Coordinates of C-alpha atoms in Angstrom, one line a residue:
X14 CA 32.1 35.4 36.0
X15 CA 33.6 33.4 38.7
X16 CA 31.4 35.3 41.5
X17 CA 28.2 34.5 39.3
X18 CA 29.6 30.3 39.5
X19 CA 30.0 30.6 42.9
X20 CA 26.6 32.1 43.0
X21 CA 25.0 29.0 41.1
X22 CA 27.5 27.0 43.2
X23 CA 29.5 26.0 39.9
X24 CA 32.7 25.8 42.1
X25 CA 34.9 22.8 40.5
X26 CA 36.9 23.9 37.9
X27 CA 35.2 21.0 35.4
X28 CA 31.7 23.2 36.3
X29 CA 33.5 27.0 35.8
X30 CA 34.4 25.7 32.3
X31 CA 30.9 25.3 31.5
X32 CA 30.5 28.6 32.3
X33 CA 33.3 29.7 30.4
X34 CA 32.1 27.8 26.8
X35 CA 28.6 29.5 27.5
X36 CA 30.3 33.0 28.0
X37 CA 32.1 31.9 25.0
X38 CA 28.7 31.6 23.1
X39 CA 26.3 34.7 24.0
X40 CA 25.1 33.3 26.9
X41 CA 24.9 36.2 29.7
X42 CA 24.4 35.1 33.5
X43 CA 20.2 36.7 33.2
X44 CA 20.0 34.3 30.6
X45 CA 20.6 31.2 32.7
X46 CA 18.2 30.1 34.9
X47 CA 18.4 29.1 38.3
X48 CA 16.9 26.2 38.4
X49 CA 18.7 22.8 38.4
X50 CA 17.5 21.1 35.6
X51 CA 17.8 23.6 33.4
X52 CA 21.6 24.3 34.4
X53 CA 22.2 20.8 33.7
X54 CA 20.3 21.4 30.4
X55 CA 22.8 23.9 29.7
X56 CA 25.8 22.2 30.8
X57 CA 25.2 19.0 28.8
X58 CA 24.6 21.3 25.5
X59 CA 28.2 22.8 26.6
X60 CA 29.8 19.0 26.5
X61 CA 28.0 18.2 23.9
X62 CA 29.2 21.3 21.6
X63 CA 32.5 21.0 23.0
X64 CA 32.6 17.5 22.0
X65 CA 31.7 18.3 18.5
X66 CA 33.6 21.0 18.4
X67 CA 36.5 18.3 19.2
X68 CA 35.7 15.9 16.2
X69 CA 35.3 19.0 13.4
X70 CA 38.4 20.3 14.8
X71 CA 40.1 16.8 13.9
X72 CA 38.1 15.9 10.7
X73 CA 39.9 17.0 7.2
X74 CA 37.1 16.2 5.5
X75 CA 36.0 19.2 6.1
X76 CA 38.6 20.9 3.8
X77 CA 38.8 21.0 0.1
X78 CA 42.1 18.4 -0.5
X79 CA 40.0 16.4 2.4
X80 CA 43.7 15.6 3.3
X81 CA 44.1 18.7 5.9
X82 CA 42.5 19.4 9.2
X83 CA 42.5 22.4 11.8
X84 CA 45.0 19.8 13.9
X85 CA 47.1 19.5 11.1
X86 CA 48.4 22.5 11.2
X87 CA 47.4 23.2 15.6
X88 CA 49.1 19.8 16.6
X89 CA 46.8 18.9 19.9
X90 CA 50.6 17.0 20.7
X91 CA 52.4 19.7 20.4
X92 CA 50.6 22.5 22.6
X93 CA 48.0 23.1 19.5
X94 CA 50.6 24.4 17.7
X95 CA 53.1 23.5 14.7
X96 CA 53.5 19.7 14.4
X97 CA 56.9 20.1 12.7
X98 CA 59.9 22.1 11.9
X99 CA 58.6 23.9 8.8
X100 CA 58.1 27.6 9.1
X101 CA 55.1 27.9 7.4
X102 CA 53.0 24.9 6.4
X103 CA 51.5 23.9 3.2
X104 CA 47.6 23.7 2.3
X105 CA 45.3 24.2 -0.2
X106 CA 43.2 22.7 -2.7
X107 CA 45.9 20.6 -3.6
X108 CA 48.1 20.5 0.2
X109 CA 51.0 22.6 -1.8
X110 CA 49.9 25.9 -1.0
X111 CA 52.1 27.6 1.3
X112 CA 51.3 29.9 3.9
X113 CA 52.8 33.0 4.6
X114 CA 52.7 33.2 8.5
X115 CA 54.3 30.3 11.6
X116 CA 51.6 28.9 12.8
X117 CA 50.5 30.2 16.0
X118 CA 49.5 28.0 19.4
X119 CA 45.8 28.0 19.9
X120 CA 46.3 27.7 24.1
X121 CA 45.9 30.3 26.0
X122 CA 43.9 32.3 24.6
X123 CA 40.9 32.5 26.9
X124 CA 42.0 35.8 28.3
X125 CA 43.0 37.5 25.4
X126 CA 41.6 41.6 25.6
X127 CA 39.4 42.6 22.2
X128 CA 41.8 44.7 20.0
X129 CA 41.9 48.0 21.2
X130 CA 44.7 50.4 19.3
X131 CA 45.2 52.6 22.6
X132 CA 45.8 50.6 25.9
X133 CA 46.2 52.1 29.0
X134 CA 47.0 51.2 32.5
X135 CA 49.5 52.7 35.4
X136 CA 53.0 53.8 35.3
X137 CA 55.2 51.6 37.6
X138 CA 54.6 54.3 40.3
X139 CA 51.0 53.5 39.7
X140 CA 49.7 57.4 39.2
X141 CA 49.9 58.2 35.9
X142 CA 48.1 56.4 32.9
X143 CA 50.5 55.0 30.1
X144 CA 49.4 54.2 26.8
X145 CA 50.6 50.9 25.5
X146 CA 49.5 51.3 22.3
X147 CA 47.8 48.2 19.7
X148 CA 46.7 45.5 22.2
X149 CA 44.2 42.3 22.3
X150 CA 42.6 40.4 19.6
X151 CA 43.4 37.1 17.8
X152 CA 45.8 36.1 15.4
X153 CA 49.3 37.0 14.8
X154 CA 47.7 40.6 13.5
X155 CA 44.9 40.7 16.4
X156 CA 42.2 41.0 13.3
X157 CA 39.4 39.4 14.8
X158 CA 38.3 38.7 19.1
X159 CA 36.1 35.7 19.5
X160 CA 37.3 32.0 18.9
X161 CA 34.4 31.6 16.1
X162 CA 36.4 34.6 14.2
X163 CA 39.4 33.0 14.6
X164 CA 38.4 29.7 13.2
X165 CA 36.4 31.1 10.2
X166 CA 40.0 32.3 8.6
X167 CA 41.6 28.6 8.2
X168 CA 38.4 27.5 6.9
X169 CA 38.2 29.7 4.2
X170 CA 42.1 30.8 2.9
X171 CA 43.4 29.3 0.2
X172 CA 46.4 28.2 1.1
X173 CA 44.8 26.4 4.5
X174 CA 41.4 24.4 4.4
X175 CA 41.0 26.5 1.3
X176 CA 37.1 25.8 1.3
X177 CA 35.6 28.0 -1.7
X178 CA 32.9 29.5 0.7
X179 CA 30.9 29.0 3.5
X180 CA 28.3 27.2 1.0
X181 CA 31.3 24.4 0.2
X182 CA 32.3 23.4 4.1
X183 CA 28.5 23.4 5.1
X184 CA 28.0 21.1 2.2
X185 CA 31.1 18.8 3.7
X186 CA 29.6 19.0 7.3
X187 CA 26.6 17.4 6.0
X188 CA 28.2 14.5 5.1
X189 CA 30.3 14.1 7.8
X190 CA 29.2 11.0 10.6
X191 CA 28.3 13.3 13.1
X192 CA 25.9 15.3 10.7
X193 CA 22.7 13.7 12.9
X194 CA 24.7 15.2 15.9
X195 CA 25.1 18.9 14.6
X196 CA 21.4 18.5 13.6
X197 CA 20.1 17.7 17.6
X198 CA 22.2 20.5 19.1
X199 CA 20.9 23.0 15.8
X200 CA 18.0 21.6 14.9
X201 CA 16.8 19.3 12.1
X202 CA 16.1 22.0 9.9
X203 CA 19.7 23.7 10.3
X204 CA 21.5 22.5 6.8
X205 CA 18.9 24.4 4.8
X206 CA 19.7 27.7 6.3
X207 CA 23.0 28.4 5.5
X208 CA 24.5 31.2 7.7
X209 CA 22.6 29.2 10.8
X210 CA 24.5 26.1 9.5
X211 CA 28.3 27.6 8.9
X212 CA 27.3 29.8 12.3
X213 CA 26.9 26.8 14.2
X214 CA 29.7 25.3 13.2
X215 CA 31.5 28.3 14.3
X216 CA 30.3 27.8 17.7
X217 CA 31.3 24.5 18.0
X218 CA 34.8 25.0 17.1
X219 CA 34.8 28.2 19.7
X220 CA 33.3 25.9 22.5
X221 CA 36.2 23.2 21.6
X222 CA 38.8 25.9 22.2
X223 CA 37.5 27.2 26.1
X224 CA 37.6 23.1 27.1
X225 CA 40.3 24.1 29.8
X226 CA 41.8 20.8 30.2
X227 CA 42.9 21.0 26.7
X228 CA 43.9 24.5 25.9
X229 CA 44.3 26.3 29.5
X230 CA 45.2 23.6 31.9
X231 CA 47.7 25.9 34.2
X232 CA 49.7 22.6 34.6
X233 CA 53.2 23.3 34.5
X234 CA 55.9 23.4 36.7
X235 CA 56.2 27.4 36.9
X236 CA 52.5 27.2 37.9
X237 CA 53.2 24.4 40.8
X238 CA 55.1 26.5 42.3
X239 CA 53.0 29.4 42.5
X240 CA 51.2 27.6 44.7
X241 CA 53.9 26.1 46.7
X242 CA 54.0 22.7 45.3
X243 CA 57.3 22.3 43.2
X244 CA 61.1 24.3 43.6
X245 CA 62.8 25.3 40.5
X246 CA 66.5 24.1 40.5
X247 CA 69.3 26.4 40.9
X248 CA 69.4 27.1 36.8
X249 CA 65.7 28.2 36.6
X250 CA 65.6 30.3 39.3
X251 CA 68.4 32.1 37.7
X252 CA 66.5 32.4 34.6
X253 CA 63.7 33.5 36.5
X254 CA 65.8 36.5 38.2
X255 CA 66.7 37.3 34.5
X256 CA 63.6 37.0 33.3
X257 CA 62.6 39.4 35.1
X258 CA 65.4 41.8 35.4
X259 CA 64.6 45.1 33.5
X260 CA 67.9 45.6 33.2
X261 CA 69.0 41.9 32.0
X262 CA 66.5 40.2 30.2
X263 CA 63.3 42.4 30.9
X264 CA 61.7 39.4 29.5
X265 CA 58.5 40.2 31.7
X266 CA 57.8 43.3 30.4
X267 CA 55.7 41.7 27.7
X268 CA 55.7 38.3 28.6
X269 CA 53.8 39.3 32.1
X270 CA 55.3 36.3 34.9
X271 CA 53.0 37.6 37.9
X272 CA 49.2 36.6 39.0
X273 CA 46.6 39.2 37.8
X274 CA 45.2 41.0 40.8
X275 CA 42.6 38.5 40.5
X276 CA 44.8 35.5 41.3
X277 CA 44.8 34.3 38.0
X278 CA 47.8 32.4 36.7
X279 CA 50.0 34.3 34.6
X280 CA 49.1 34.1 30.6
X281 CA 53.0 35.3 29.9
X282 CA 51.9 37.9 27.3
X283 CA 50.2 41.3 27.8
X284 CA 48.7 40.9 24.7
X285 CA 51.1 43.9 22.8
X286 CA 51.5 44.3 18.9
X287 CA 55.1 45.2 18.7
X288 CA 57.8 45.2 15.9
X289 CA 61.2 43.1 17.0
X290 CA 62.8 43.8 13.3
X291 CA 62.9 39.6 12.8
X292 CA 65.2 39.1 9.9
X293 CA 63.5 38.0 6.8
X294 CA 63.0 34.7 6.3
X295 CA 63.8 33.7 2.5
X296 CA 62.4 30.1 3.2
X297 CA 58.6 31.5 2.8
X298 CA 57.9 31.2 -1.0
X299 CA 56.3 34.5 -1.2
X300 CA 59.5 36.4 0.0
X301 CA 61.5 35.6 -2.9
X302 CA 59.9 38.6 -4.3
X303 CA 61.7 41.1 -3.3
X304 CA 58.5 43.5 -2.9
X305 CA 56.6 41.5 -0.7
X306 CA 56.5 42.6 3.3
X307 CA 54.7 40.9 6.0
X308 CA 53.7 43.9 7.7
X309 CA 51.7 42.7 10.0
X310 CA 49.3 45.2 11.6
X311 CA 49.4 47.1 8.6
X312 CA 49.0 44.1 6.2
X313 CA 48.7 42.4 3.7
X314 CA 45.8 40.0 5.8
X315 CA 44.9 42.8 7.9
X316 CA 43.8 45.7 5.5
X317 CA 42.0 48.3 8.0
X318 CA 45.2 49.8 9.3
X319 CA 47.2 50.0 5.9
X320 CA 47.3 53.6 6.1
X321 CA 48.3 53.9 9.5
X322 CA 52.4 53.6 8.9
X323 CA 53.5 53.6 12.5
X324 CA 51.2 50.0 13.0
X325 CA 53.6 48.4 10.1
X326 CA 55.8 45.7 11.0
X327 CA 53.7 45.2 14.8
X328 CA 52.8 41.5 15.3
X329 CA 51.1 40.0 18.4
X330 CA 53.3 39.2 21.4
X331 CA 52.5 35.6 21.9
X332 CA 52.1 33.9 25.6
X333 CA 55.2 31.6 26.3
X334 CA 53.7 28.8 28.1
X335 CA 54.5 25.9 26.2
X336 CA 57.1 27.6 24.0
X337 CA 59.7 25.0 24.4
X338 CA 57.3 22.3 23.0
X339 CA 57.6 24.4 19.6
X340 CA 60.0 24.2 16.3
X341 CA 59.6 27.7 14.9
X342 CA 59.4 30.8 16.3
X343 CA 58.4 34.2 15.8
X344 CA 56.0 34.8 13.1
X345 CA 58.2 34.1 10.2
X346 CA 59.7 31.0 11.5
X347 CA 63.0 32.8 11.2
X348 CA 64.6 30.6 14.1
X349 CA 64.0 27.1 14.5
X350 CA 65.2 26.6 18.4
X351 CA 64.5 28.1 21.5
X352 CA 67.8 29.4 22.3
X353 CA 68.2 30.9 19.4
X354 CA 65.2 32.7 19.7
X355 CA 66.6 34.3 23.1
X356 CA 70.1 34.8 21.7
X357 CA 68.2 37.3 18.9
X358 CA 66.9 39.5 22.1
X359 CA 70.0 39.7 23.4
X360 CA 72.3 40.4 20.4
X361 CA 70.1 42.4 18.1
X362 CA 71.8 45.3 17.9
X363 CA 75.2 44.4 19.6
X364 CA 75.9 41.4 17.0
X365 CA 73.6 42.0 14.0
X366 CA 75.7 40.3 11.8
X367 CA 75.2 37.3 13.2
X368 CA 71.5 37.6 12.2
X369 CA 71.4 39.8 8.6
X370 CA 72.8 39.7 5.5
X371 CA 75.3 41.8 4.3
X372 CA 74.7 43.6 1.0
X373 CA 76.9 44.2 -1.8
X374 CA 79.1 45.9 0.1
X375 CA 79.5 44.2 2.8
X376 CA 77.4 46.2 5.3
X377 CA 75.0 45.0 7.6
X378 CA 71.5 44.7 6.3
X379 CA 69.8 45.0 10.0
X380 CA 65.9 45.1 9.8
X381 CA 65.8 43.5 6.3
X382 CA 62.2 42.1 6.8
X383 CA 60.7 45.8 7.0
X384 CA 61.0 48.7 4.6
X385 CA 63.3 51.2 5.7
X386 CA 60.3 54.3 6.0
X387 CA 59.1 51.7 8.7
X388 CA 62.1 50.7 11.1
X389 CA 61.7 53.4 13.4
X390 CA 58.8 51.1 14.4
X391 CA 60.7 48.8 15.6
X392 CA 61.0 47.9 20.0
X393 CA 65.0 49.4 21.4
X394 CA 64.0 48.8 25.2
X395 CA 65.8 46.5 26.8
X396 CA 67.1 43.5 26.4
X397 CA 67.7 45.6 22.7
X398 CA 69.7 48.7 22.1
X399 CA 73.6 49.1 22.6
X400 CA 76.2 48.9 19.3
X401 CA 77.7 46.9 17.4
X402 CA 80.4 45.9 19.0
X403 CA 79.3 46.6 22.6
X404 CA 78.8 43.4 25.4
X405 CA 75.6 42.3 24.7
X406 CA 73.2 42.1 28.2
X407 CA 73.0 38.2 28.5
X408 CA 75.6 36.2 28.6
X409 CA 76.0 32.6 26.8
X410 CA 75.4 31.3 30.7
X411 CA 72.2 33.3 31.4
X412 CA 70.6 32.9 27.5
X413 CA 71.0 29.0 29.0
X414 CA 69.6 29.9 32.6
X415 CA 66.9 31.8 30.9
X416 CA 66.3 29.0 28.6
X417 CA 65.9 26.9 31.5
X418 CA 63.0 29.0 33.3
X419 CA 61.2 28.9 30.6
X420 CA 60.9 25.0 29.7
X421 CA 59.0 25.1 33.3
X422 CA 56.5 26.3 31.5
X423 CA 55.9 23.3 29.6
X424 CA 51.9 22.0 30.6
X425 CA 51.6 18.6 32.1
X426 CA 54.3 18.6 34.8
X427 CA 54.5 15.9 37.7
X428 CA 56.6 16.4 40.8
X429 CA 58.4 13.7 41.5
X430 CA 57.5 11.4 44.4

């Protein structure tokens, strides 16, 4: 794409987002033309979708309480994520419905793969093809691969915007103060056609999400000095060395900290569905039944890998740019602070009581989130593995170093003068 920009001389990265929301929308590079003022056709449709995009995105009128929006939940303050401490957050018709799931970060995800269930690419020698398994796609379970997908799930769940149908939120969008808006970008007839109508507003909300100033801005202090214009201190280059050390952290064996060959930043995810054996979390309403499992790949929400038991308990590895903006993590909101979070890497399996219940008994309960026919699922490469008992691989000192590193991901970073 960016050879076909610098081909229509689209070279500022303002004019490369353009291209990206029409990528983003269908449009192919033999589908633009080459002359001028029909590029700047194009590019003022892109703004003005984006821009649409922005206000529906912001608007809870557009959901059935008329009390919730899609930033309600994707807080544009806090890195389009959670705006809050909860670990799930409450919707609905009637804004008490919980949800069953953290809420995700909606940054980043430009370069996400389409789901693919085998992923291959090179050994570390580089001459021998390793499959990686369930990679790619959207959403905590990768279910779906466009940003239009993505958005049509809040929109419709009950406990979210909870909008009865497609029919309801078109009838909502109508209403809205930029109705005569939607109608010159769709055309005047597009509210009596309703799959062109809810379709549209798909699009809008996709375009909204590739504005790279607002949810891939590359502006952190890790990314500044990529390019030679920021020094970590002492503690984040530590965390850094750990970060990366297969043998320490091996934090970068999902969470990729390297350009792409291409000389893309790093996304700090490769985009895996793995199973870390998070301990339940009895603060999600519809875990006090004891027979309810978030299983992820293998459902409930997903429902076309339910038969395939060695998928069950895999969730999406998420990037961690902007992690140390958030409240919960994982995708239970089983830990509420970022240190925490690192701590349960490195004493998994060397201090598992300090993260499961016991039973009855007074053993252990380790992987209590996931039926036991499933647990063999779950990731042992390092920084997990070792006993109970045994030195776990980070110490108090580097969980804090690493800790460090990553709060230099953090977006909107300015060297001091």
């Amino acid at each position: 794409m960016l050879q076909f920009c610098d081909g229509l001389r689209w070279k500022k990265p303002y004019e490369r987002a353009v291209l990206a929301i029409l990528f983003a929308l269908g449009v192919m590079p033999t589908a633009i033309p080459a002359a001028a003022t029909d590029r700047v056709q194009l590019e003022r449709r892109a703004v003005a979708l984006t821009a649409l995009g922005r206000q529906m995105f912001s608007d809870p009128s557009l959901s059935a309480s008329g009390r919730m929006s899609c930033a309600s939940c994707h807080s544009p303050r806090n890195a389009f994520g959670p705006p809050n401490a909860l670990a799930v957050q409450l919707g609905g018709a009637d804004t008490r419905q919980s949800g069953v799931r953290a809420v995700p970060s909606l940054e980043y995800l430009q370069a996400a793969p389409p789901f693919t269930e085998h992923f291959f690419d090179s050994d570390d020698e580089g001459d021998e093809s390793v499959d990686n398994g369930p990679t790619g796609g959207l959403t905590w379970d990768g279910r779906v691969d466009r940003g239009r997908n993505q958005a049509r799930i809040p929109l419709l769940a009950p406990f979210e915007m909870a909008n009865a149908s497609p029919a309801a939120f078109v009838e909502k969008l109508r209403r809205t103060r930029y109705a005569d808006e939607f109608r010159r970008l769709f055309g005047d007839a597009v509210f009596s056609d309703l799959g062109n109508a809810f379709g549209g507003a798909l699009e809008a909300f996709e375009a909204h999400q590739q504005s790279y100033l607002e949810f891939y801005p590359y502006s952190s202090k890790y990314d500044a000095y990529l390019v030679g214009k920021a020094g970590l201190a002492a503690a984040e280059r530590r965390g850094l060395r750990l970060f990366e050390d297969p043998a320490k952290g091996n934090c970068a064996r999902c969470h990729i900290s390297e350009r792409a060959n291409d000389g893309t930043p790093p996304q700090f995810t490769d985009y895996g569905l793995v199973a870390l054996g998070v301990p339940r979390n009895r603060a999600i309403p519809a875990n006090k039944n004891p027979a309810y499992f978030d299983l992820g790949l293998c459902g409930p929400l997903r429902r076309d890998f339910r038969d395939q038991t060695e998928y069950c308990g895999r969730f999406m590895t998420p990037t961690l740019r902007n992690v140390a903006t958030r409240q919960v993590f994982f995708h239970n909101g089983a830990v509420h602070t970022l240190r925490e979070a690192v701590a349960f890497y490195a004493e998994r399996d060397t201090s598992p009581e300090k993260w499961y219940p016991r039973d009855a008994a007074g053993q252990v309960r380790k992987f209590d989130d996931l039926p036991a026919r499933y647990r063999a699922n779950v990731e042992t490469e390092p920084p997990f593995g070792g006993r109970p008992g045994d030195p776990p691989p980070l110490s108090d000192a580097e969980i804090d170093d690493i800790v460090a590193f990553l709060h230099t991901l953090t977006d909107g970073y300015r060297p001091p003068r």
